Amino acid sequence: MGFFNWAAPAFHRLADRWSIDDVDRIAYWLRPFVNPNGRLLDLGGGTGALGVRLSSALDANVVVGDPTPQMIRYVPTSDRVSAVLTSAEDIPFADEEFDAVIVSDAFHHFRDQPGAAREMVRVVRSGGGVTVLELDPTGLGMRALVLAEKLLGEPGAFFTPEAMCEFWRAKGVEGTCERVNGPTYRFTGTVK
Ligand SMILES: C[S@@+](CC[C@H](N)C(=O)[O-])C[C@H]1O[C@@H](n2cnc3c(N)ncnc32)[C@H](O)[C@@H]1O
């Protein structure tokens, strides 16, 4: 996580990388679970750039949760968007508090992925959703990225789409993986 302490300003400057189409697409995946006024947890949500846009797109309340203070201080909080310092492995919310959780470009940073998954399932209501946006580590370019992340002290614990689906199935979350663009794919599943 040390990496994100000093990289936070750069991530903040990248806030506009989320196009309207990106946000609409992600909101479409979440909409079956998150009604207007519903509650979404954006875990590993960093500076909140995606969370704040999803709050508008879904007309929902979003909690951006992240363990890096330097990231979370950029979250543009409002009556609809709040920011909480938390690691994925120990989420300070009660059981079934959320309609869905999204993890974007952060799951491979979680040091205890099974523990994080248990916590994500715990805080989402039965019938709620889990969406994970990730990068498929196969291919030369991605192998270089995995190496670079490890050199930066990050776990670089990437899953292929097939392994991601299998991982969540074993946690009781049935879902599907779909390629988005390049190495990016998304998993969306329903909590039992
Ligand atoms: C590449 S950033 C992605 C931020 C944002 N989700 C996005 O898509 O722009 C990865 C984020 O994961 C967070 N992170 C790292 N380890 C974490 C953990 N154990 N639990 C929750 N978040 C974590 C980092 O602090 C960082 O903000």
PDB file of C-alpha atoms and ligand atoms in Angstrom:
ATOM      1  CA  MET A   1       0.000   0.000   0.000  1.00  0.00           C
ATOM      2  CA  GLY A   2       3.040   2.243   0.342  1.00  0.00           C
ATOM      3  CA  PHE A   3       2.875   2.683  -3.410  1.00  0.00           C
ATOM      4  CA  PHE A   4      -0.546   4.364  -3.187  1.00  0.00           C
ATOM      5  CA  ASN A   5       0.659   6.792  -0.524  1.00  0.00           C
ATOM      6  CA  TRP A   6       2.850   8.588  -3.027  1.00  0.00           C
ATOM      7  CA  ALA A   7       0.833   7.739  -6.177  1.00  0.00           C
ATOM      8  CA  ALA A   8      -2.414   9.280  -4.847  1.00  0.00           C
ATOM      9  CA  PRO A   9      -2.014  12.688  -6.585  1.00  0.00           C
ATOM     10  CA  ALA A  10      -1.470  10.910  -9.917  1.00  0.00           C
ATOM     11  CA  PHE A  11      -4.618   8.814  -9.415  1.00  0.00           C
ATOM     12  CA  HIS A  12      -6.504  11.993  -8.547  1.00  0.00           C
ATOM     13  CA  ARG A  13      -5.382  13.587 -11.823  1.00  0.00           C
ATOM     14  CA  LEU A  14      -6.672  10.480 -13.669  1.00  0.00           C
ATOM     15  CA  ALA A  15     -10.231  10.973 -12.371  1.00  0.00           C
ATOM     16  CA  ASP A  16     -11.490  11.903 -15.842  1.00  0.00           C
ATOM     17  CA  ARG A  17     -10.393   8.604 -17.344  1.00  0.00           C
ATOM     18  CA  TRP A  18     -13.945   7.317 -16.625  1.00  0.00           C
ATOM     19  CA  SER A  19     -15.958   8.166 -19.732  1.00  0.00           C
ATOM     20  CA  ILE A  20     -19.750   8.460 -19.648  1.00  0.00           C
ATOM     21  CA  ASP A  21     -19.900   5.168 -21.573  1.00  0.00           C
ATOM     22  CA  ASP A  22     -17.674   3.437 -18.978  1.00  0.00           C
ATOM     23  CA  VAL A  23     -19.864   4.623 -16.127  1.00  0.00           C
ATOM     24  CA  ASP A  24     -23.099   3.724 -17.942  1.00  0.00           C
ATOM     25  CA  ARG A  25     -21.770   0.240 -18.632  1.00  0.00           C
ATOM     26  CA  ILE A  26     -20.778  -0.338 -15.001  1.00  0.00           C
ATOM     27  CA  ALA A  27     -24.090   1.094 -13.761  1.00  0.00           C
ATOM     28  CA  TYR A  28     -25.879  -1.335 -16.094  1.00  0.00           C
ATOM     29  CA  TRP A  29     -24.136  -4.278 -14.383  1.00  0.00           C
ATOM     30  CA  LEU A  30     -25.079  -2.961 -10.943  1.00  0.00           C
ATOM     31  CA  ARG A  31     -28.629  -1.795 -11.653  1.00  0.00           C
ATOM     32  CA  PRO A  32     -30.253  -5.232 -11.096  1.00  0.00           C
ATOM     33  CA  PHE A  33     -28.997  -5.016  -7.495  1.00  0.00           C
ATOM     34  CA  VAL A  34     -28.971  -1.295  -6.656  1.00  0.00           C
ATOM     35  CA  ASN A  35     -32.294   0.546  -6.812  1.00  0.00           C
ATOM     36  CA  PRO A  36     -32.537   4.348  -6.566  1.00  0.00           C
ATOM     37  CA  ASN A  37     -31.626   5.268  -2.986  1.00  0.00           C
ATOM     38  CA  GLY A  38     -29.881   1.912  -2.592  1.00  0.00           C
ATOM     39  CA  ARG A  39     -26.437   1.420  -1.061  1.00  0.00           C
ATOM     40  CA  LEU A  40     -23.269   0.582  -2.954  1.00  0.00           C
ATOM     41  CA  LEU A  41     -19.816  -0.057  -1.489  1.00  0.00           C
ATOM     42  CA  ASP A  42     -16.905   0.904  -3.775  1.00  0.00           C
ATOM     43  CA  LEU A  43     -14.156  -1.110  -2.106  1.00  0.00           C
ATOM     44  CA  GLY A  44     -10.567  -0.183  -2.868  1.00  0.00           C
ATOM     45  CA  GLY A  45     -12.323   2.853  -4.308  1.00  0.00           C
ATOM     46  CA  GLY A  46      -9.243   5.085  -4.086  1.00  0.00           C
ATOM     47  CA  THR A  47      -9.980   8.747  -4.781  1.00  0.00           C
ATOM     48  CA  GLY A  48     -13.684   8.023  -5.403  1.00  0.00           C
ATOM     49  CA  ALA A  49     -13.610   9.024  -9.076  1.00  0.00           C
ATOM     50  CA  LEU A  50     -15.720   6.027 -10.074  1.00  0.00           C
ATOM     51  CA  GLY A  51     -17.847   5.917  -6.903  1.00  0.00           C
ATOM     52  CA  VAL A  52     -19.035   9.499  -7.271  1.00  0.00           C
ATOM     53  CA  ARG A  53     -20.011   8.925 -10.903  1.00  0.00           C
ATOM     54  CA  LEU A  54     -21.847   5.693 -10.028  1.00  0.00           C
ATOM     55  CA  SER A  55     -23.745   7.511  -7.321  1.00  0.00           C
ATOM     56  CA  SER A  56     -25.140   9.872  -9.976  1.00  0.00           C
ATOM     57  CA  ALA A  57     -25.719   7.169 -12.584  1.00  0.00           C
ATOM     58  CA  LEU A  58     -27.571   4.874 -10.152  1.00  0.00           C
ATOM     59  CA  ASP A  59     -29.104   7.642  -8.038  1.00  0.00           C
ATOM     60  CA  ALA A  60     -27.731   5.679  -5.086  1.00  0.00           C
ATOM     61  CA  ASN A  61     -25.747   6.191  -1.894  1.00  0.00           C
ATOM     62  CA  VAL A  62     -22.121   5.193  -2.286  1.00  0.00           C
ATOM     63  CA  VAL A  63     -19.510   4.473   0.367  1.00  0.00           C
ATOM     64  CA  VAL A  64     -15.957   4.635  -0.949  1.00  0.00           C
ATOM     65  CA  GLY A  65     -13.799   2.372   1.221  1.00  0.00           C
ATOM     66  CA  ASP A  66     -10.028   2.371   0.965  1.00  0.00           C
ATOM     67  CA  PRO A  67      -7.121   1.838   3.409  1.00  0.00           C
ATOM     68  CA  THR A  68      -4.868   4.576   1.968  1.00  0.00           C
ATOM     69  CA  PRO A  69      -5.505   7.947   3.650  1.00  0.00           C
ATOM     70  CA  GLN A  70      -3.735   9.807   0.841  1.00  0.00           C
ATOM     71  CA  MET A  71      -6.229   8.322  -1.664  1.00  0.00           C
ATOM     72  CA  ILE A  72      -9.370   8.681   0.425  1.00  0.00           C
ATOM     73  CA  ARG A  73      -8.785  12.358   1.201  1.00  0.00           C
ATOM     74  CA  TYR A  74      -9.548  13.179  -2.445  1.00  0.00           C
ATOM     75  CA  VAL A  75     -13.039  11.606  -2.343  1.00  0.00           C
ATOM     76  CA  PRO A  76     -15.558  14.382  -3.114  1.00  0.00           C
ATOM     77  CA  THR A  77     -17.955  13.549  -0.295  1.00  0.00           C
ATOM     78  CA  SER A  78     -21.566  14.772  -0.362  1.00  0.00           C
ATOM     79  CA  ASP A  79     -24.947  13.773   1.060  1.00  0.00           C
ATOM     80  CA  ARG A  80     -24.795  10.805  -1.325  1.00  0.00           C
ATOM     81  CA  VAL A  81     -21.085   9.862  -1.206  1.00  0.00           C
ATOM     82  CA  SER A  82     -19.096   9.084   1.919  1.00  0.00           C
ATOM     83  CA  ALA A  83     -15.529   7.936   2.442  1.00  0.00           C
ATOM     84  CA  VAL A  84     -14.317   5.365   4.953  1.00  0.00           C
ATOM     85  CA  LEU A  85     -10.806   4.231   5.777  1.00  0.00           C
ATOM     86  CA  THR A  86     -10.967   0.449   5.611  1.00  0.00           C
ATOM     87  CA  SER A  87      -9.144  -2.545   4.293  1.00  0.00           C
ATOM     88  CA  ALA A  88     -11.130  -5.106   2.317  1.00  0.00           C
ATOM     89  CA  GLU A  89     -10.178  -7.749   4.840  1.00  0.00           C
ATOM     90  CA  ASP A  90     -11.912  -6.059   7.806  1.00  0.00           C
ATOM     91  CA  ILE A  91     -14.880  -3.938   6.715  1.00  0.00           C
ATOM     92  CA  PRO A  92     -16.423  -1.810   9.501  1.00  0.00           C
ATOM     93  CA  PHE A  93     -20.060  -2.348   8.473  1.00  0.00           C
ATOM     94  CA  ALA A  94     -22.778  -4.643   9.729  1.00  0.00           C
ATOM     95  CA  ASP A  95     -23.937  -7.761   7.877  1.00  0.00           C
ATOM     96  CA  GLU A  96     -26.027  -7.134   4.740  1.00  0.00           C
ATOM     97  CA  GLU A  97     -25.703  -3.321   4.862  1.00  0.00           C
ATOM     98  CA  PHE A  98     -25.168  -2.966   1.120  1.00  0.00           C
ATOM     99  CA  ASP A  99     -27.079  -3.884  -2.033  1.00  0.00           C
ATOM    100  CA  ALA A 100     -23.844  -4.429  -3.908  1.00  0.00           C
ATOM    101  CA  VAL A 101     -20.103  -4.036  -3.762  1.00  0.00           C
ATOM    102  CA  ILE A 102     -17.833  -3.048  -6.625  1.00  0.00           C
ATOM    103  CA  VAL A 103     -14.069  -3.512  -6.703  1.00  0.00           C
ATOM    104  CA  SER A 104     -12.395  -1.786  -9.627  1.00  0.00           C
ATOM    105  CA  ASP A 105      -8.722  -2.396 -10.398  1.00  0.00           C
ATOM    106  CA  ALA A 106      -8.068  -3.196  -6.743  1.00  0.00           C
ATOM    107  CA  PHE A 107      -8.778  -6.892  -6.112  1.00  0.00           C
ATOM    108  CA  HIS A 108      -5.234  -7.860  -7.141  1.00  0.00           C
ATOM    109  CA  HIS A 109      -3.943  -5.512  -4.427  1.00  0.00           C
ATOM    110  CA  PHE A 110      -5.814  -7.295  -1.618  1.00  0.00           C
ATOM    111  CA  ARG A 111      -3.299  -9.213   0.473  1.00  0.00           C
ATOM    112  CA  ASP A 112      -5.842 -11.753   1.772  1.00  0.00           C
ATOM    113  CA  GLN A 113      -8.264 -12.264  -1.112  1.00  0.00           C
ATOM    114  CA  PRO A 114     -10.276 -15.122   0.502  1.00  0.00           C
ATOM    115  CA  GLY A 115     -10.631 -13.023   3.679  1.00  0.00           C
ATOM    116  CA  ALA A 116     -11.679  -9.986   1.627  1.00  0.00           C
ATOM    117  CA  ALA A 117     -14.229 -12.058  -0.286  1.00  0.00           C
ATOM    118  CA  ARG A 118     -15.732 -13.315   2.990  1.00  0.00           C
ATOM    119  CA  GLU A 119     -16.086  -9.727   4.171  1.00  0.00           C
ATOM    120  CA  MET A 120     -17.605  -8.580   0.866  1.00  0.00           C
ATOM    121  CA  VAL A 121     -20.188 -11.367   0.994  1.00  0.00           C
ATOM    122  CA  ARG A 122     -20.932 -10.582   4.632  1.00  0.00           C
ATOM    123  CA  VAL A 123     -21.745  -6.883   4.070  1.00  0.00           C
ATOM    124  CA  VAL A 124     -23.910  -7.469   0.959  1.00  0.00           C
ATOM    125  CA  ARG A 125     -27.533  -8.513   1.449  1.00  0.00           C
ATOM    126  CA  SER A 126     -28.750 -11.868   0.261  1.00  0.00           C
ATOM    127  CA  GLY A 127     -29.588 -11.495  -3.444  1.00  0.00           C
ATOM    128  CA  GLY A 128     -27.240  -8.502  -3.717  1.00  0.00           C
ATOM    129  CA  GLY A 129     -24.363  -8.173  -6.152  1.00  0.00           C
ATOM    130  CA  VAL A 130     -20.593  -8.397  -6.375  1.00  0.00           C
ATOM    131  CA  THR A 131     -18.846  -6.795  -9.337  1.00  0.00           C
ATOM    132  CA  VAL A 132     -15.089  -7.006  -9.806  1.00  0.00           C
ATOM    133  CA  LEU A 133     -13.290  -5.205 -12.630  1.00  0.00           C
ATOM    134  CA  GLU A 134      -9.912  -6.786 -13.176  1.00  0.00           C
ATOM    135  CA  LEU A 135      -7.092  -7.422 -15.615  1.00  0.00           C
ATOM    136  CA  ASP A 136      -6.397 -10.830 -17.126  1.00  0.00           C
ATOM    137  CA  PRO A 137      -2.700 -11.523 -16.340  1.00  0.00           C
ATOM    138  CA  THR A 138      -2.065 -13.648 -19.453  1.00  0.00           C
ATOM    139  CA  GLY A 139      -0.035 -12.111 -22.275  1.00  0.00           C
ATOM    140  CA  LEU A 140       3.387 -10.504 -22.368  1.00  0.00           C
ATOM    141  CA  GLY A 141       2.323  -6.950 -21.503  1.00  0.00           C
ATOM    142  CA  MET A 142       0.384  -8.110 -18.484  1.00  0.00           C
ATOM    143  CA  ARG A 143       3.234 -10.336 -17.298  1.00  0.00           C
ATOM    144  CA  ALA A 144       5.421  -7.206 -17.307  1.00  0.00           C
ATOM    145  CA  LEU A 145       2.775  -5.355 -15.260  1.00  0.00           C
ATOM    146  CA  VAL A 146       2.569  -8.192 -12.719  1.00  0.00           C
ATOM    147  CA  LEU A 147       6.364  -8.067 -12.354  1.00  0.00           C
ATOM    148  CA  ALA A 148       6.343  -4.259 -12.018  1.00  0.00           C
ATOM    149  CA  GLU A 149       3.663  -4.419  -9.297  1.00  0.00           C
ATOM    150  CA  LYS A 150       5.639  -7.038  -7.387  1.00  0.00           C
ATOM    151  CA  LEU A 151       8.772  -4.872  -7.637  1.00  0.00           C
ATOM    152  CA  LEU A 152       6.722  -2.029  -6.118  1.00  0.00           C
ATOM    153  CA  GLY A 153       5.881  -4.285  -3.152  1.00  0.00           C
ATOM    154  CA  GLU A 154       2.308  -5.013  -4.258  1.00  0.00           C
ATOM    155  CA  PRO A 155       0.920  -8.586  -4.299  1.00  0.00           C
ATOM    156  CA  GLY A 156       0.072  -8.511  -8.045  1.00  0.00           C
ATOM    157  CA  ALA A 157      -2.383 -11.345  -7.352  1.00  0.00           C
ATOM    158  CA  PHE A 158      -4.275 -11.363 -10.644  1.00  0.00           C
ATOM    159  CA  PHE A 159      -6.824 -13.967 -11.741  1.00  0.00           C
ATOM    160  CA  THR A 160      -7.773 -15.090 -15.213  1.00  0.00           C
ATOM    161  CA  PRO A 161     -11.538 -14.627 -15.853  1.00  0.00           C
ATOM    162  CA  GLU A 162     -12.085 -18.390 -15.494  1.00  0.00           C
ATOM    163  CA  ALA A 163     -10.231 -18.512 -12.164  1.00  0.00           C
ATOM    164  CA  MET A 164     -12.151 -15.432 -10.940  1.00  0.00           C
ATOM    165  CA  CYS A 165     -15.516 -17.105 -11.665  1.00  0.00           C
ATOM    166  CA  GLU A 166     -14.342 -20.287  -9.926  1.00  0.00           C
ATOM    167  CA  PHE A 167     -13.016 -18.317  -6.935  1.00  0.00           C
ATOM    168  CA  TRP A 168     -16.404 -16.633  -6.366  1.00  0.00           C
ATOM    169  CA  ARG A 169     -18.411 -19.793  -7.017  1.00  0.00           C
ATOM    170  CA  ALA A 170     -16.486 -21.420  -4.148  1.00  0.00           C
ATOM    171  CA  LYS A 171     -17.570 -18.460  -1.955  1.00  0.00           C
ATOM    172  CA  GLY A 172     -21.248 -18.958  -2.857  1.00  0.00           C
ATOM    173  CA  VAL A 173     -21.382 -16.136  -5.423  1.00  0.00           C
ATOM    174  CA  GLU A 174     -22.546 -17.446  -8.798  1.00  0.00           C
ATOM    175  CA  GLY A 175     -21.787 -15.160 -11.682  1.00  0.00           C
ATOM    176  CA  THR A 176     -20.241 -14.593 -15.060  1.00  0.00           C
ATOM    177  CA  CYS A 177     -17.131 -12.984 -16.459  1.00  0.00           C
ATOM    178  CA  GLU A 178     -17.171 -10.839 -19.576  1.00  0.00           C
ATOM    179  CA  ARG A 179     -14.311  -9.181 -21.450  1.00  0.00           C
ATOM    180  CA  VAL A 180     -14.621  -5.412 -21.481  1.00  0.00           C
ATOM    181  CA  ASN A 181     -11.636  -4.240 -23.532  1.00  0.00           C
ATOM    182  CA  GLY A 182      -8.018  -5.350 -23.858  1.00  0.00           C
ATOM    183  CA  PRO A 183      -7.051  -7.335 -20.755  1.00  0.00           C
ATOM    184  CA  THR A 184      -9.920  -5.811 -18.737  1.00  0.00           C
ATOM    185  CA  TYR A 185     -12.808  -8.058 -17.769  1.00  0.00           C
ATOM    186  CA  ARG A 186     -15.592  -7.909 -15.255  1.00  0.00           C
ATOM    187  CA  PHE A 187     -17.065 -10.498 -12.920  1.00  0.00           C
ATOM    188  CA  THR A 188     -20.636  -9.964 -11.725  1.00  0.00           C
ATOM    189  CA  GLY A 189     -22.317 -12.406  -9.375  1.00  0.00           C
ATOM    190  CA  THR A 190     -25.217 -12.699  -6.980  1.00  0.00           C
ATOM    191  CA  VAL A 191     -24.782 -13.332  -3.259  1.00  0.00           C
ATOM    192  CA  LYS A 192     -26.779 -16.377  -2.133  1.00  0.00           C
TER     193      LYS A 192
HETATM  194  C1  LIG B   1      -5.302   1.051  -8.683  1.00  0.00           C
HETATM  195  S1  LIG B   1      -6.180   1.769  -7.306  1.00  0.00           S
HETATM  196  C2  LIG B   1      -7.842   1.677  -7.933  1.00  0.00           C
HETATM  197  C3  LIG B   1      -8.718   2.760  -7.384  1.00  0.00           C
HETATM  198  C4  LIG B   1     -10.140   2.793  -7.957  1.00  0.00           C
HETATM  199  N1  LIG B   1     -10.886   1.619  -7.563  1.00  0.00           N
HETATM  200  C5  LIG B   1     -10.135   2.934  -9.452  1.00  0.00           C
HETATM  201  O1  LIG B   1     -10.579   2.027 -10.160  1.00  0.00           O
HETATM  202  O2  LIG B   1      -9.682   3.985  -9.913  1.00  0.00           O
HETATM  203  C6  LIG B   1      -6.150   0.445  -6.116  1.00  0.00           C
HETATM  204  C7  LIG B   1      -6.704   0.827  -4.764  1.00  0.00           C
HETATM  205  O3  LIG B   1      -6.748  -0.336  -3.946  1.00  0.00           O
HETATM  206  C8  LIG B   1      -6.504   0.063  -2.625  1.00  0.00           C
HETATM  207  N2  LIG B   1      -6.125  -1.103  -1.802  1.00  0.00           N
HETATM  208  C9  LIG B   1      -4.911  -1.684  -1.680  1.00  0.00           C
HETATM  209  N3  LIG B   1      -4.964  -2.695  -0.787  1.00  0.00           N
HETATM  210  C10 LIG B   1      -6.243  -2.743  -0.338  1.00  0.00           C
HETATM  211  C11 LIG B   1      -6.920  -3.558   0.620  1.00  0.00           C
HETATM  212  N4  LIG B   1      -6.312  -4.526   1.272  1.00  0.00           N
HETATM  213  N5  LIG B   1      -8.228  -3.313   0.843  1.00  0.00           N
HETATM  214  C12 LIG B   1      -8.886  -2.333   0.152  1.00  0.00           C
HETATM  215  N6  LIG B   1      -8.279  -1.533  -0.754  1.00  0.00           N
HETATM  216  C13 LIG B   1      -6.984  -1.737  -1.002  1.00  0.00           C
HETATM  217  C14 LIG B   1      -5.407   1.098  -2.750  1.00  0.00           C
HETATM  218  O4  LIG B   1      -5.303   1.930  -1.614  1.00  0.00           O
HETATM  219  C15 LIG B   1      -5.864   1.840  -4.004  1.00  0.00           C
HETATM  220  O5  LIG B   1      -6.635   2.969  -3.687  1.00  0.00           O
END
